[in-house]
Coordinates of C-alpha atoms and ligand atoms in Angstrom, one line a residue:
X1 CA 24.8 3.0 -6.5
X2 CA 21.5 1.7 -8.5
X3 CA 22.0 -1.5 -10.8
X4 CA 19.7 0.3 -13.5
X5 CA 20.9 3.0 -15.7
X6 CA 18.2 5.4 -17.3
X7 CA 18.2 5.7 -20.8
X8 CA 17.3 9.2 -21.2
X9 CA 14.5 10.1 -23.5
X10 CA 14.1 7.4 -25.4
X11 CA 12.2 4.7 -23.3
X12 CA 8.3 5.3 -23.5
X13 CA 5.3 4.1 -21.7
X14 CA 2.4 2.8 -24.0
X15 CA -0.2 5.5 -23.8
X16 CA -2.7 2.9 -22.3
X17 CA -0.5 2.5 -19.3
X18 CA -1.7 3.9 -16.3
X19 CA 0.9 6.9 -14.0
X20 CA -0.3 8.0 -10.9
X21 CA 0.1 8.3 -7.0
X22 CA -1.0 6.7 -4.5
X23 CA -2.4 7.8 -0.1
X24 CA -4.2 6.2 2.0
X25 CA -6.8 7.5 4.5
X26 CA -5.9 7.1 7.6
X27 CA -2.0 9.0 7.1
X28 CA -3.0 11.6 5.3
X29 CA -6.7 13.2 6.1
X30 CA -6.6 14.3 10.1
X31 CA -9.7 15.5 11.2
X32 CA -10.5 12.5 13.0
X33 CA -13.5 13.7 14.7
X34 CA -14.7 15.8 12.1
X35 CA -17.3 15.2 9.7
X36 CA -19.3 12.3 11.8
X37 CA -16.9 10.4 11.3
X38 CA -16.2 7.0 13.8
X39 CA -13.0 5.8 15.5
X40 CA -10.7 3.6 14.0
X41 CA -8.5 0.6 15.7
X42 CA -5.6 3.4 14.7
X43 CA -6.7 6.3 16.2
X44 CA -6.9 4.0 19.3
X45 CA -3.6 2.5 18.6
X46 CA -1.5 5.5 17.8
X47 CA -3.4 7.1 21.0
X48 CA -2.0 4.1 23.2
X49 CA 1.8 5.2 24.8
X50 CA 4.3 3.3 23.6
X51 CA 3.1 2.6 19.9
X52 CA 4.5 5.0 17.7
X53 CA 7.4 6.9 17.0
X54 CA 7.3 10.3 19.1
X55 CA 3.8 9.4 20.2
X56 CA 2.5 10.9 17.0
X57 CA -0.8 9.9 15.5
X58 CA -3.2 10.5 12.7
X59 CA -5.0 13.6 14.5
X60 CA -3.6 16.3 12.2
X61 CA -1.7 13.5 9.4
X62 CA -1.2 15.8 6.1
X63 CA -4.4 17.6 6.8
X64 CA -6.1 16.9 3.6
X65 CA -9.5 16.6 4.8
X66 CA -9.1 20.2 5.0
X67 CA -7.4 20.6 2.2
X68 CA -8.4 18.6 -0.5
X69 CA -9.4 21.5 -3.2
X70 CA -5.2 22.3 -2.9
X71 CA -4.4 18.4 -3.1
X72 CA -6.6 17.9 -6.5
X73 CA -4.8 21.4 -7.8
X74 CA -0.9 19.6 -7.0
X75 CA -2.1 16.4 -8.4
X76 CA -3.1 18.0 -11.6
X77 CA 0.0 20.1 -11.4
X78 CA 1.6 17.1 -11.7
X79 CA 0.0 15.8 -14.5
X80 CA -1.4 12.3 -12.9
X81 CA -3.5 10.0 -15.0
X82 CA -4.5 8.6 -12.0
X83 CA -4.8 9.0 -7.7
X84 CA -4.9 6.0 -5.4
X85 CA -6.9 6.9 -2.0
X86 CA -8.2 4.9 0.6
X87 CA -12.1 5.5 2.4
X88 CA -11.5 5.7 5.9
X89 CA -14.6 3.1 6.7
X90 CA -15.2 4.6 10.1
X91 CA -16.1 7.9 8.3
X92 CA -19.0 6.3 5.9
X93 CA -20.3 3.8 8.9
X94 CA -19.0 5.1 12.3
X95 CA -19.9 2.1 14.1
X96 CA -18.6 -0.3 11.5
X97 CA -22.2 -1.8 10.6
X98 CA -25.8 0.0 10.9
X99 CA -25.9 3.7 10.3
X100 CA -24.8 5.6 7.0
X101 CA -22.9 8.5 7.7
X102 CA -24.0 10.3 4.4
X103 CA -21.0 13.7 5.5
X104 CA -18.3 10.7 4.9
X105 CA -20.0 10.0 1.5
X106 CA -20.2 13.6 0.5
X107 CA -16.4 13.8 1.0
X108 CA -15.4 11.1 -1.3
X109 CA -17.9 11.5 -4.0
X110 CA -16.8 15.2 -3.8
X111 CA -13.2 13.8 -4.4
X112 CA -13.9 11.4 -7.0
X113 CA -15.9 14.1 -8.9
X114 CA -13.1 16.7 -8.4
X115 CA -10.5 14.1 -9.8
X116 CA -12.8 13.7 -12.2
X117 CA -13.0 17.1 -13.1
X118 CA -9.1 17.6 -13.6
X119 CA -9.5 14.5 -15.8
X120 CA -8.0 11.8 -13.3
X121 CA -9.3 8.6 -12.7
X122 CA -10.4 7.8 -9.2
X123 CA -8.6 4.6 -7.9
X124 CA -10.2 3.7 -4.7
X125 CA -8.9 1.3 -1.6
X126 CA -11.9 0.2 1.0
X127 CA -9.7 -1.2 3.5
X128 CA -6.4 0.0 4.1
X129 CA -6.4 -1.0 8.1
X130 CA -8.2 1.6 9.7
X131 CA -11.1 -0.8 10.5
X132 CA -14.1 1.3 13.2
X133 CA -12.8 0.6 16.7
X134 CA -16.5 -0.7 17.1
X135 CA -15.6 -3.8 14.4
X136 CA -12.8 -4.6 17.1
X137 CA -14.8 -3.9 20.7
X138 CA -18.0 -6.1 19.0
X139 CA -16.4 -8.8 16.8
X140 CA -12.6 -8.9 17.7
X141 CA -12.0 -7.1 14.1
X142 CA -10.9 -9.3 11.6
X143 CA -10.2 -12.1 14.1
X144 CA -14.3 -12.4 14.0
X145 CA -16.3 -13.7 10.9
X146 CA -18.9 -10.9 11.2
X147 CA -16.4 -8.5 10.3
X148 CA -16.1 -9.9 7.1
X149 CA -19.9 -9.3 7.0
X150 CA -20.0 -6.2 8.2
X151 CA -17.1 -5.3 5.3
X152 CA -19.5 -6.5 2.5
X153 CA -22.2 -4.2 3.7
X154 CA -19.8 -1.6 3.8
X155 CA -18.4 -2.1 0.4
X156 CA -22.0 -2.3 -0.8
X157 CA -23.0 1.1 0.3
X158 CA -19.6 2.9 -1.3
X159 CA -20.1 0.5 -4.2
X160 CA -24.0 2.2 -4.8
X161 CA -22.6 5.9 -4.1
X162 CA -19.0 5.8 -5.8
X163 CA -19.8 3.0 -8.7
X164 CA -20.7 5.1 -11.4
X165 CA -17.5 7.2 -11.7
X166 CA -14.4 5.0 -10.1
X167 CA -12.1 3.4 -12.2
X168 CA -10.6 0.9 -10.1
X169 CA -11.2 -0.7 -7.0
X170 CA -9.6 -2.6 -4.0
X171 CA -11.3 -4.8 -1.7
X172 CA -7.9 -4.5 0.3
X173 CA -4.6 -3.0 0.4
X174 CA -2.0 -5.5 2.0
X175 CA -3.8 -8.3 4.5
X176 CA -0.5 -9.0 5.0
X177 CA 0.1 -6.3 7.8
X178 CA -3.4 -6.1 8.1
X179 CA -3.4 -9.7 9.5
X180 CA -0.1 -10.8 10.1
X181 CA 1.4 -7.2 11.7
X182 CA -2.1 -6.4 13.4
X183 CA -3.2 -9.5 15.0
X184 CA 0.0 -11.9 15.2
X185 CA 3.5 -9.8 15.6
X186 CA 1.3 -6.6 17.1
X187 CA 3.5 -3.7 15.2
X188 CA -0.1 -2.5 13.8
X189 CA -3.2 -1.8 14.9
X190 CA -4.8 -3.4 16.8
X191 CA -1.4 -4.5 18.5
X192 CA -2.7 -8.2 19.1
X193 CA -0.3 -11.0 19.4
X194 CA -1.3 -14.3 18.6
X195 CA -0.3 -16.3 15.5
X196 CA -3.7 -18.4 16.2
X197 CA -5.4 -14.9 15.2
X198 CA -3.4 -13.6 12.6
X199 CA -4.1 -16.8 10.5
X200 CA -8.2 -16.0 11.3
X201 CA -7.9 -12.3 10.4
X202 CA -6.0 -13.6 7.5
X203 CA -8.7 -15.7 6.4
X204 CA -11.7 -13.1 7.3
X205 CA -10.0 -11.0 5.3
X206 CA -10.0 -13.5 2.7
X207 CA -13.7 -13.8 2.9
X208 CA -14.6 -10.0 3.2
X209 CA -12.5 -9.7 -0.4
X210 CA -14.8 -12.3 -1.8
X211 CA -18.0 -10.7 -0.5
X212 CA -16.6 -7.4 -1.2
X213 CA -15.9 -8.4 -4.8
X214 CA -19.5 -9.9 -5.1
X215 CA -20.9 -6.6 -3.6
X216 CA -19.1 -4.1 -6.1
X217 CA -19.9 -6.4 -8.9
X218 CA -24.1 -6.1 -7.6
X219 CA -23.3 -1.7 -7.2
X220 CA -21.2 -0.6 -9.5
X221 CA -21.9 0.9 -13.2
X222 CA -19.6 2.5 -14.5
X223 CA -18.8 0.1 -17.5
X224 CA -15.2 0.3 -17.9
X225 CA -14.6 -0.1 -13.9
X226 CA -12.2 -2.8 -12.9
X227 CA -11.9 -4.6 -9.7
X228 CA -9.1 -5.7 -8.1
X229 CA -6.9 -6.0 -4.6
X230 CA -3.3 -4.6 -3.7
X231 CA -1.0 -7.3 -2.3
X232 CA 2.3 -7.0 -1.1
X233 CA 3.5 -10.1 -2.5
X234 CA 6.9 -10.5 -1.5
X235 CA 9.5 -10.5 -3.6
X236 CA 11.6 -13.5 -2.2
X237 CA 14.7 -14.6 -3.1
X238 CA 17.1 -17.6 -1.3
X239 CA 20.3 -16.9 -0.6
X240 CA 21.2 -20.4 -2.1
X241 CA 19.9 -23.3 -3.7
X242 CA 20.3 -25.6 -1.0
X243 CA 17.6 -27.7 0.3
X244 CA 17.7 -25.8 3.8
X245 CA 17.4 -21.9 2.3
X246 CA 14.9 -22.8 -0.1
X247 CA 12.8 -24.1 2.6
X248 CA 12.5 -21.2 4.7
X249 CA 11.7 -19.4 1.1
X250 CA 9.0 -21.8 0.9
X251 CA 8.0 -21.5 4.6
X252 CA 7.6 -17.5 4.0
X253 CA 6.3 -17.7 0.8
X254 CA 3.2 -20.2 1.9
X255 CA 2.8 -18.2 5.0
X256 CA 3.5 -14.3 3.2
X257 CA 2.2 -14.8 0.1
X258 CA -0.1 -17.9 -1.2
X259 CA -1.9 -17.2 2.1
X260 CA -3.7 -14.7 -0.1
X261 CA -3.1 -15.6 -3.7
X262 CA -4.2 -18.9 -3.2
X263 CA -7.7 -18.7 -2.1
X264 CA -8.4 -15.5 -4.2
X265 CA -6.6 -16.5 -7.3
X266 CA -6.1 -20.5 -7.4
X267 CA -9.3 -21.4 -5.2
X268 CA -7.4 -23.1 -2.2
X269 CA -4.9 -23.1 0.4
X270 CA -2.0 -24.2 0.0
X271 CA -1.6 -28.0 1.4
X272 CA 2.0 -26.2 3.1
X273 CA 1.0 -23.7 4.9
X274 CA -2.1 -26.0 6.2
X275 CA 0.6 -28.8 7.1
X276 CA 3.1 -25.7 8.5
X277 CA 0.7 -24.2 10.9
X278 CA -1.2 -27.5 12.3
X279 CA -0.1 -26.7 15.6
X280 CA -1.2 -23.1 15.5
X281 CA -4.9 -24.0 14.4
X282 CA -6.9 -26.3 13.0
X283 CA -8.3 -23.9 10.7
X284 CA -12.0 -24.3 12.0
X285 CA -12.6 -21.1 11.0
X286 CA -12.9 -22.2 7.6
X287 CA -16.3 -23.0 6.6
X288 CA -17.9 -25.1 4.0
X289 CA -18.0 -22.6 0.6
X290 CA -16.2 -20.1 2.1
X291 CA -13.0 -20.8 -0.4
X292 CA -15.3 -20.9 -3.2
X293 CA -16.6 -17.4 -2.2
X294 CA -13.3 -16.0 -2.1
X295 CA -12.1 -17.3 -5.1
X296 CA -13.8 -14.2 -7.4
X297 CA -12.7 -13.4 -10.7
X298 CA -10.5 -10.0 -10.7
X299 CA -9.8 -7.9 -13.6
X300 CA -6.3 -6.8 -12.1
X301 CA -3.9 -7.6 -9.2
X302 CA -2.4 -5.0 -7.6
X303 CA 1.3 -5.2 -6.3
X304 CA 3.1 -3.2 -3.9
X305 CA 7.1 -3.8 -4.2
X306 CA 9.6 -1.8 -2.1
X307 CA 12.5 -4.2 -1.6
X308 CA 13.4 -7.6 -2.3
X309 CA 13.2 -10.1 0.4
X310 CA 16.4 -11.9 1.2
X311 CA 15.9 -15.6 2.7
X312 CA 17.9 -18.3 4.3
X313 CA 17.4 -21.1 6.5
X314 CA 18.0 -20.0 10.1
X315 CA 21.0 -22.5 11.5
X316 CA 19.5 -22.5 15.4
X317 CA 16.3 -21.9 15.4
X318 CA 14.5 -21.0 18.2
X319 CA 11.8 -22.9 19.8
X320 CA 8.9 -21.4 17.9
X321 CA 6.9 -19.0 20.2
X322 CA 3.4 -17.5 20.6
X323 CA 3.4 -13.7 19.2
X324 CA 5.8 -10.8 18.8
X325 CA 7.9 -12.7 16.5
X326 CA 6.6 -11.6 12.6
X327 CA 4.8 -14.9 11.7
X328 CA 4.6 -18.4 12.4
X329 CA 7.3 -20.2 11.4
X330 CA 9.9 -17.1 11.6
X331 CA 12.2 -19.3 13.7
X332 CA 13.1 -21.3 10.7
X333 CA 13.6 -18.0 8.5
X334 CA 16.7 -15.3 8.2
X335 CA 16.3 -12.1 6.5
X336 CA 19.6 -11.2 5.0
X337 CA 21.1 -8.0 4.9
X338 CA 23.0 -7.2 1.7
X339 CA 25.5 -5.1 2.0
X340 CA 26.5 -4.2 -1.6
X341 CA 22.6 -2.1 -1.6
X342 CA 21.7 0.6 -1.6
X343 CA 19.3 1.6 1.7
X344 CA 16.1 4.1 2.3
X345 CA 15.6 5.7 5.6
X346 CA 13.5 2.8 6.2
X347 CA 16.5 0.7 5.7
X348 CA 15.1 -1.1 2.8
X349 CA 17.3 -2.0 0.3
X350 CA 17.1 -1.2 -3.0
X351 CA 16.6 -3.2 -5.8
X352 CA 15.0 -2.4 -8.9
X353 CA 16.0 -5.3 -10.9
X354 CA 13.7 -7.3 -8.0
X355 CA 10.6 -5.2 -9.0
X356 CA 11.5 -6.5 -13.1
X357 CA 11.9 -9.8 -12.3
X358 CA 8.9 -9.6 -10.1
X359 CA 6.5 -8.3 -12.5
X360 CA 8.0 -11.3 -15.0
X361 CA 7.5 -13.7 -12.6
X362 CA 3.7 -12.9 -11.4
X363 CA 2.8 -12.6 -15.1
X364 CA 3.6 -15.8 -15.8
X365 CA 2.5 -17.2 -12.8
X366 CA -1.0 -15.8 -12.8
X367 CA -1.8 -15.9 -16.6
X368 CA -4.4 -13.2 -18.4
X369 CA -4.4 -11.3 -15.0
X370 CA -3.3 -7.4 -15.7
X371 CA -0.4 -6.1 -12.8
X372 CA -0.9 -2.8 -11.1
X373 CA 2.0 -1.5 -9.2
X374 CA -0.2 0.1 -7.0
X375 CA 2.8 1.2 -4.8
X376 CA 6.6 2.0 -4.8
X377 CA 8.3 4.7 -3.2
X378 CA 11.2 5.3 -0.5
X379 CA 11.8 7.7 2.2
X380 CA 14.8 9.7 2.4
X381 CA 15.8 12.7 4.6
X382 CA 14.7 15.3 2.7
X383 CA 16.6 18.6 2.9
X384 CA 14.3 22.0 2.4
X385 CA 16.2 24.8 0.9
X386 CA 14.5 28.6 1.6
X387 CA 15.8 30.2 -1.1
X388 CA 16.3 34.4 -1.3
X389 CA 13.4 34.8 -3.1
X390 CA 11.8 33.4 -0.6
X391 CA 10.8 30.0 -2.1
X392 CA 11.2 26.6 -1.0
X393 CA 13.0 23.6 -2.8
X394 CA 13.3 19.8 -2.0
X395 CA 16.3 18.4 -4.2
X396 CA 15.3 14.4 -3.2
X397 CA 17.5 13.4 -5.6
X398 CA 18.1 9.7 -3.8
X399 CA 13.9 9.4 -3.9
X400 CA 13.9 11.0 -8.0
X401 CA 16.6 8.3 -8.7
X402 CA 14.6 5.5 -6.2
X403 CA 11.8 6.3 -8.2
X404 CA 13.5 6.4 -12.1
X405 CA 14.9 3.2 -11.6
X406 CA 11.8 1.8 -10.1
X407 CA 9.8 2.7 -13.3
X408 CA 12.4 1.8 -15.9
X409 CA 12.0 -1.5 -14.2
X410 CA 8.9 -2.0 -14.9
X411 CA 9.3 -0.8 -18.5
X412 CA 11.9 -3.3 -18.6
X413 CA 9.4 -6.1 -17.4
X414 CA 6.6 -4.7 -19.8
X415 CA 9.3 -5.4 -22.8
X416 CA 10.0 -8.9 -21.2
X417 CA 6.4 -9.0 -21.8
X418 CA 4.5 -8.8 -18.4
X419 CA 1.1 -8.0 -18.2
X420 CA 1.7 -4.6 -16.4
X421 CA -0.5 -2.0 -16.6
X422 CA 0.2 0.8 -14.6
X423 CA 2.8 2.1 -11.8
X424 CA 2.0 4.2 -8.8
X425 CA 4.4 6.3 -6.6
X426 CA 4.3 5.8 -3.1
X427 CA 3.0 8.5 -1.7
X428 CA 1.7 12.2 -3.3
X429 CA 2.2 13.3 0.5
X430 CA 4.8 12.9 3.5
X431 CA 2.4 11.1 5.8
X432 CA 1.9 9.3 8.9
X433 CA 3.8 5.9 8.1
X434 CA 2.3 4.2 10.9
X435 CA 4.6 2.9 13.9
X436 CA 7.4 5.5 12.3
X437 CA 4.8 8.5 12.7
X438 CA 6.3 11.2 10.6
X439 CA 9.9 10.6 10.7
X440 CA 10.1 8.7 7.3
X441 CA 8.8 10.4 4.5
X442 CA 7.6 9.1 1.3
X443 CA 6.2 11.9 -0.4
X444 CA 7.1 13.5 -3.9
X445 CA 5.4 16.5 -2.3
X446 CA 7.0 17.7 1.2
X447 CA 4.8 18.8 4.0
X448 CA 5.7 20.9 6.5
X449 CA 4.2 19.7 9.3
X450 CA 4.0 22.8 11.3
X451 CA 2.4 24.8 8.8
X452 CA 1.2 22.2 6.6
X453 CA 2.6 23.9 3.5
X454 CA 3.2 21.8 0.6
X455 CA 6.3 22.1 -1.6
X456 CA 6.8 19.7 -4.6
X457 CA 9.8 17.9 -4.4
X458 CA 12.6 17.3 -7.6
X459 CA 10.9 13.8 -7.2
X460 CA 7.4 15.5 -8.1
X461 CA 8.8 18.0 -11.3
X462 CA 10.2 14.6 -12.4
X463 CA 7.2 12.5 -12.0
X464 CA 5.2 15.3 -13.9
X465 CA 7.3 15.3 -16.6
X466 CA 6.9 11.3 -17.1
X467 CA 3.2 11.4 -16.7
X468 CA 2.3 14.6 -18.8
X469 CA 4.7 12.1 -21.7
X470 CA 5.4 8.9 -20.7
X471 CA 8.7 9.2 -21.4
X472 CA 11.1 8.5 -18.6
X473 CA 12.7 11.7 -18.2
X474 CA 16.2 12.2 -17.5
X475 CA 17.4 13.7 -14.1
X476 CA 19.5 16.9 -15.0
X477 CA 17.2 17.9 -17.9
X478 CA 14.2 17.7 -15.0
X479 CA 16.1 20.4 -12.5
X480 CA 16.7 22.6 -15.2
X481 CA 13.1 22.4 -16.9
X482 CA 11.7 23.2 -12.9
X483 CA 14.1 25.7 -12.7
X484 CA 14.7 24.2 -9.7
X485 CA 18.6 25.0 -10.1
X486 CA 17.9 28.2 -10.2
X487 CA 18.0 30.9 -6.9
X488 CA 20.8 31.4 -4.5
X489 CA 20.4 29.6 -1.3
X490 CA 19.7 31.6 1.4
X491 CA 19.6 29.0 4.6
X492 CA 19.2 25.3 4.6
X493 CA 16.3 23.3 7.0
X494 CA 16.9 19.7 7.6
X495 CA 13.0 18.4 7.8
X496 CA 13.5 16.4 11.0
Ligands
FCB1 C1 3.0 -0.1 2.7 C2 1.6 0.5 3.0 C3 1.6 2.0 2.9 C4 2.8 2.7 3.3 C5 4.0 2.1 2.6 C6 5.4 2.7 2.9 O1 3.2 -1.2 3.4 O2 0.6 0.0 2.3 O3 0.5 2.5 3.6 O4 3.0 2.8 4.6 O5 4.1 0.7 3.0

């Protein structure tokens, strides 16, 4: 089924290299209205009929607002060198600029110290999408250039409270959705539809990373900290050589992609994706010296792979049109379904030979600059077994073997020599995954949304056992050491 067999026990993760697991705000804290904190463009969203699966929304999420003490007592269960969280911005500066809410600082710098405690390194995202609704009713979000102002203030004020104890940050995780999903195809938050404002957001985003890079750089202290930003860079492969499919790789690629990494990383934009989207924009939003303030040195790149991207040249394209399709230029491009894989619940494919050659390829292309996989992870229906002694059990085998082959790809790509640094599962918790609500779930530890119990999945014994050695554990000897194989089953819940 996978195209990556497991050595077992012998393949070993230098002890430098970094195992943890990765959340974000927004699906996994509830308590919306607790705490002083603002509204986000997602609580409006998921609040708005019609946007998410079931109508669910990030009211409740995982509960770990609530619940945190419990969270950092699994996470050190599990042995993590490492936890990847998001600040929920609304909650440190309700109305996006002006007042401090000093409750919403409390709560993170009471996380990052009990991480701290259990002797985990904080990794900390300031955006991952839930901009304050105010941002969006004042500026048009990211669509406006104060926005981007707004987020270096912002960044400042975490930067002066958090700076002295976290170990990595990110200005963003994924502007691709951020921009592209939010403003142009309007799957996310805030549901707008224009490919004209997509390409803006894209760009304010831009900006707010270079500002936000400058403003950690001014705040921080902690002298081993390391700055960085988590793209999705797509993995994208044409489903030939010919002239036609390796243009609509390009045509993604310019549009996906060097979007992001080429203001931030190379110091430009890509002459393409200028000439591509002429008819979309002129670009004004571009100001004098506003590359050059993007283009800040990072100490890492953060990567989020979950499937490879398969391209070819549509045959009839379409005439091109205004929003709902994914981005400009779509007409032009296929996604191809591969039948031969392997699929999550998400439908996804999966690949973990695309995650290797990924790693290999961004190494050499971006030279001296350390790789975080800062997510990677698959949903699966998860099965919860009560067993008689009344205890619960989550065999996720398909997620413990999505996972396995996941990270023996990227020890594969280390030995290739890429500069990779660390791997994160996606997610500790089931969450809210966005327009799917709580259908999919990602988690190596189950939660029972009714109760909000969690149970550590097979995934999560597994994971333990790889971070508490490094060593890539095999799958049988894993049940057994969790005694998970143990216990008669007494009845048998399919989570729905
Ligand atoms: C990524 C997001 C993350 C999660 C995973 C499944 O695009 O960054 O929040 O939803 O997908």
């Amino acid at each position: 089924m996978y195209d990556d067999a497991v050595l077992p026990g012998t393949v070993r993760f230098p002890s430098t290299f970094t195992l943890g697991a990765s959340t974000a705000a927004y699906q996994i804290e509830g308590a919306v209205r607790e705490g002083g904190r603002g509204v986000s463009i997602w609580d409006t969203f998921s609040h708005t009929a019609g946007k998410i699966a079931d109508g669910a929304t990030g009211d409740v999420a995982a509960d770990h607002y609530h619940r945190v003490e419990e969270d950092l007592d699994l996470m050190a269960d599990l042995h993590l060198a490492a936890y990847r969280f998001s600040i929920s911005w609304p909650r440190i500066i309700p109305a996006g600029e002006g007042e401090i809410n000093e409750a919403g600082l409390a709560f993170y710098s009471d996380l990052v110290d009990g991480l701290l405690a259990r002797g985990i390194d904080p990794i900390v995202t300031l955006n991952h999408w839930d901009l304050p609704q105010a941002l969006e009713d004042r500026y048009g979000g990211w669509r406006g250039r104060e926005t981007a102002y707004a987020f270096e203030r912002y960044a400042e004020v975490v930067g002066h409270t958090l700076g002295d104890r976290v170990a990595v940050w990110s200005t963003h995780n994924e502007p691709w959705n951020n921009s592209f999903s939010g403003y142009g195809s309007g799957a996310f938050a805030p549901g707008g539809t224009r490919h004209a404002d997509a390409l803006a957001a894209a760009h304010h985003l831009n900006l707010a990373h270079g500002l936000g890079v400058q403003a950690l750089r001014r705040t921080i202290s902690r002298p081993d900290a390391r700055v960085s930003v988590a793209l999705n860079i797509f993995r994208i492969e044409a489903e030939s050589d010919s002239p036609a499919d390796r243009e609509a790789a390009r045509i993604y690629d310019a549009v996906a992609n060097r979007v992001f990494t080429g203001p931030m990383l190379r110091g430009e934009y890509p002459a393409d994706l200028l000439e591509d989207t002429r008819e979309i924009t002129d670009w004004g939003f571009v100001r004098p010296g506003d590359v050059e303030t993007i283009h800040q040195p990072i100490d890492l790149l953060g990567v989020n792979y979950y499937e490879v991207m398969h391209v070819k040249a549509n045959p009839a394209p379409a005439a091109a049109s205004e929003g709902g399709t994914e981005f400009p230029g779509s007409e032009r491009v296929s996604f191809v379904r591969r039948p031969e894989l392997a699929r999550t619940a998400m439908d996804w494919g999966v690949e973990p030979r695309g995650l290797e050659e990924h790693l290999v390829a961004l190494s050499a292309e971006f030279p001296g600059l350390p790789i975080m996989v800062m997510e990677n992870g698959a949903a699966f229906l998860d099965v919860v077994e009560l067993l008689a002694d009344g205890t619960r059990r989550v065999m996720d085998v398909d997620r413990t073997q999505y996972l396995a082959g996941h990270v023996a790809a990227t020890h594969r790509a280390l030995e290739r020599g890429a500069n990779v640094v660390g791997y994160f599962a996606w997610s500790l918790l089931d969450n809210f995954e966005w327009t799917s609500g709580y259908r999919p779930r990602f988690g190596i530890v189950h939660v029972d949304y009714d109760t909000l119990e969690r149970t550590p999945k097979l995934s999560s014994h597994w994971f333990a056992q790889l971070c508490a050695t490094g060593v890539i554990p095999e799958l049988a000897a894993t049940a057994v050491d969790a005694e998970l194989g143990a216990g008669a089953l007494a009845a048998i819940h399919v989570a729905p």
